[in-house]
Amino acid sequence: QHRHLLELLKRTTVHGESNSALIIGPRGSGKTALLNHVLKELTEMKRVRENLLEEDCQFFLKNNFLSGLLQTNDKVALKEIIRQLHLENVVGDKVFGSFAENLAFLLEALRKGDRTSSCPVLFILDEFDLFVHHKNQTLLYNLFDISQSAQTPVTVIGLTCRQDILELLEKRVKSRFSHRQIYLMNSFDFKQYIKIFKEQLSLPAEFPDESFAQKWNNNVQHLSEDKTVQDVLQNLFHFTKDLRSLHLLLMLAVSNVTVHHPLITASDLHEASKQYRMDSKANIVHGLSVLEICLIIAMKHLNDVYEGEPFNFQMVYNEFQKFVQRKAHCMYNFEKPVVMKAFEHLVQLELVKPIERPSVRAQREYLLMKLLLDNNQIMDALQAYPNCPTDVKQWAASSLSWL
Amino acid sequence: MPNLEHPAYPAATLLHLESLVPCRESQVSMLLSIFGERQQFSFPSIFIYGHTSSGKTYVMQTLLNTLQLPHVFVNCVEYFTSRLLLEEILIQLQSYSETEQTSHVPCDTFNDFVRLFKQAVASRELEDQTLYIVLDRAEQLREMEVNILPGFLRLQELTDRNVTVILLSEIVWELFRPSTGCFEPFTLYFPDYSIGHLQKILSQNHPPEYSADFYAAYINILLGVFYMVCRDLKELQHLAALNFSKYCEPVVRGEANERDTRKLWKNIEPHLKKAMQTVYLREISSSQWERLQRDDGEPGQLKGLSAHTHMELPYYSKFLLIAAYLASYNPVRTDKRFFLKHHGKIRKTNFMKKHEKTSNHLLGPKPFPLDRLLAILYSIVDIRVAPTANIFSQITSLVTLQLLSMVGHNDQLDGPRYKCTVSLDFIRAIAR
């Protein structure tokens, strides 16, 4: 894929051919990195340097870099293009004129040049799927149009994470697009994964302290052969293959390195992995008060009995009262407003969510809700809950307790 | 307890920091190790979550202020639209540049923000340090425009500067994630305080006149009553402050000395129970509570906010309301059984006991047409009642008081339908 992209860009800049392409791949599969790398190589080739339109010293913005996140509107995108191209009616970094005027001016400027006398322009559109949602897709239409009309050599490259991007394009836009797609998939297996792990952790040869670098690299080699470390990596690999999560894990482990603790050990990686994979909802449940736990157990029973149909506060309160009257010796029978306050705390934490927005008309107690926790999560969290009264635990474990 | 140590910061400041954040040492040390030295790059975005008042905002602010790291602190509830938020960040950034005074910088979109941000950072003298942008109550970011949250998570990449965005929230990260995915931040959990921790923190605030042990015993009692219900540090602090003077009363009056725990407990216990129903629920304000304590009046006279909703209604309105309640909660087919002549006069309370079935009381009131209301009314009122405009206007005033609510459109062909919106306790109170 690297070669493919390089070829494409070379053709534009050197031979003056117009092109368009899409780079598609899931999050974290290296699309931006690939593009950067290719651009870097390109600018190092001598022939290219004279032709390419140089904008900025920043590597990223060497060509027109537009991101779907930043330019949420065609107007904004157009202003940004004009600003980056340093075209004439940019006065002191401000761009004026209506959208139609700007567009017409841009098209003129790009159309006038022909193959020999103008510089090729490279448009890079990040988060391409967000551009597709603009109104009428005018920007995309015009860009692809220019790339087909063989005037100024223009290349449009889009980066996106959605596989079905082509269906989102309108028909006229799709026909002007050259349908060149470059797919990036994380298609390496576990052995290569370990190799990548080693490479990422090793210090490069230019590191100033030679002996330390040697020691460090040896340690890394040693770690990659350790069984527990391999288990940790295997777990992560089964969960997600992309390299960003590997980076996160490694950064966590490396951040424990201090002067007293100069080399990473297997336990560091283990700790980091545990930290990374904590179940966040279980953590939240850990911090609830006993009354709130009882309410959650009541909701769990309601879900079991009524097979997941939504409930309201009144039903939950009923269940709770049945429990308190029948079984509990440690729970004091709290008044209804106190229970209501605990219930509202659960709603605030978004463990319980109303099905529809609360209106003024309906009473708060009868608003239908559903529980966003799974039965297994609740039981696991109860095991970890400190000082849980035994009645409560038994109530949770019993099913059909009100019979 | 682990000592915070870090090569980049002097040990004295770290000791001071440690004293300010009790029971949170491990979180602070993790944050310090992630931040690294001043000029090192860190994670592009960090997401910190934990329960209410588990110290997230406090620890973050203390850490950044004590170590004097350049930061911008914004609360997303206060600046609830994207424009306000971005402008506030830029204004706070200006305070770091040495030349200009704060002027208003218009910033509409995230695009402009990135551009102005790059300019603002470039003009500062501390250019190579990591800048931290802390967004508190980050769950509001989901309500703003769609591109704000992913944009902030990638801010380091988009602006190509040394900046880290820290998001603080109560809600877990899974509920934040946009549908097509985004750049995942590093998530850090601030665990809730255990009962030992709570005791330790609350005991730190003891007033100087009394000994620490005395106050610690008081906190013990307080936690014993309230811990099952609430673990919120702020609420407990509020309750502790309000009730302490009552606790000290026997000592002040000379009846008991500081060690007489049993007497103190007997004195304070009913008081705390009363507090749970009123001050904890914010039914009465803290000044009212204090006044009540000083007067030492009968605790039974406490009138909370909800007590004021028991209003006095005119004669027919009361019957109308009761009829509406019956109409809402009884199914139609039982009307005939209850209201026809040969069943005689039925006490109102009997109805309530019969209807234990789940469907009616738990699901809420059902709408009923006007005719049914009038039919029931006629059957429960002893004397003959004529359908005058008086009655109908009382129905409308009940609707305005929101004791009844109108269901459906105004111009419905079958006549207006209503629903009763008050609870059983209210009806009981009205029914004398």
mmCIF file of C-alpha atoms in Angstrom, chain B residues 217-218 220-225 247 250 256 260-273:
data_model
loop_
_atom_site.group_PDB
_atom_site.id
_atom_site.type_symbol
_atom_site.label_atom_id
_atom_site.label_comp_id
_atom_site.label_asym_id
_atom_site.label_seq_id
_atom_site.Cartn_x
_atom_site.Cartn_y
_atom_site.Cartn_z
ATOM 1 C CA ALA B 217 -16.460 9.772 68.426
ATOM 2 C CA TYR B 218 -19.072 12.144 67.097
ATOM 3 C CA ASN B 220 -18.374 7.688 64.339
ATOM 4 C CA ILE B 221 -21.945 8.102 65.495
ATOM 5 C CA LEU B 222 -22.834 10.220 62.510
ATOM 6 C CA LEU B 223 -21.409 7.717 60.072
ATOM 7 C CA GLY B 224 -23.218 4.922 61.829
ATOM 8 C CA VAL B 225 -26.529 6.555 61.069
ATOM 9 C CA TYR B 247 -24.102 16.972 70.186
ATOM 10 C CA PRO B 250 -24.894 18.039 77.258
ATOM 11 C CA ALA B 256 -22.041 14.975 80.996
ATOM 12 C CA ASP B 260 -19.945 9.855 78.567
ATOM 13 C CA THR B 261 -20.666 8.289 75.247
ATOM 14 C CA ARG B 262 -23.935 6.682 76.181
ATOM 15 C CA LYS B 263 -25.569 9.870 77.308
ATOM 16 C CA LEU B 264 -24.346 11.728 74.302
ATOM 17 C CA TRP B 265 -25.657 9.030 72.051
ATOM 18 C CA LYS B 266 -29.094 9.072 73.649
ATOM 19 C CA ASN B 267 -29.229 12.776 73.241
ATOM 20 C CA ILE B 268 -28.219 12.934 69.648
ATOM 21 C CA GLU B 269 -29.871 9.874 68.202
ATOM 22 C CA PRO B 270 -33.463 11.066 67.654
ATOM 23 C CA HIS B 271 -32.045 14.301 66.412
ATOM 24 C CA LEU B 272 -30.065 12.590 63.695
ATOM 25 C CA LYS B 273 -33.044 10.564 62.645
#
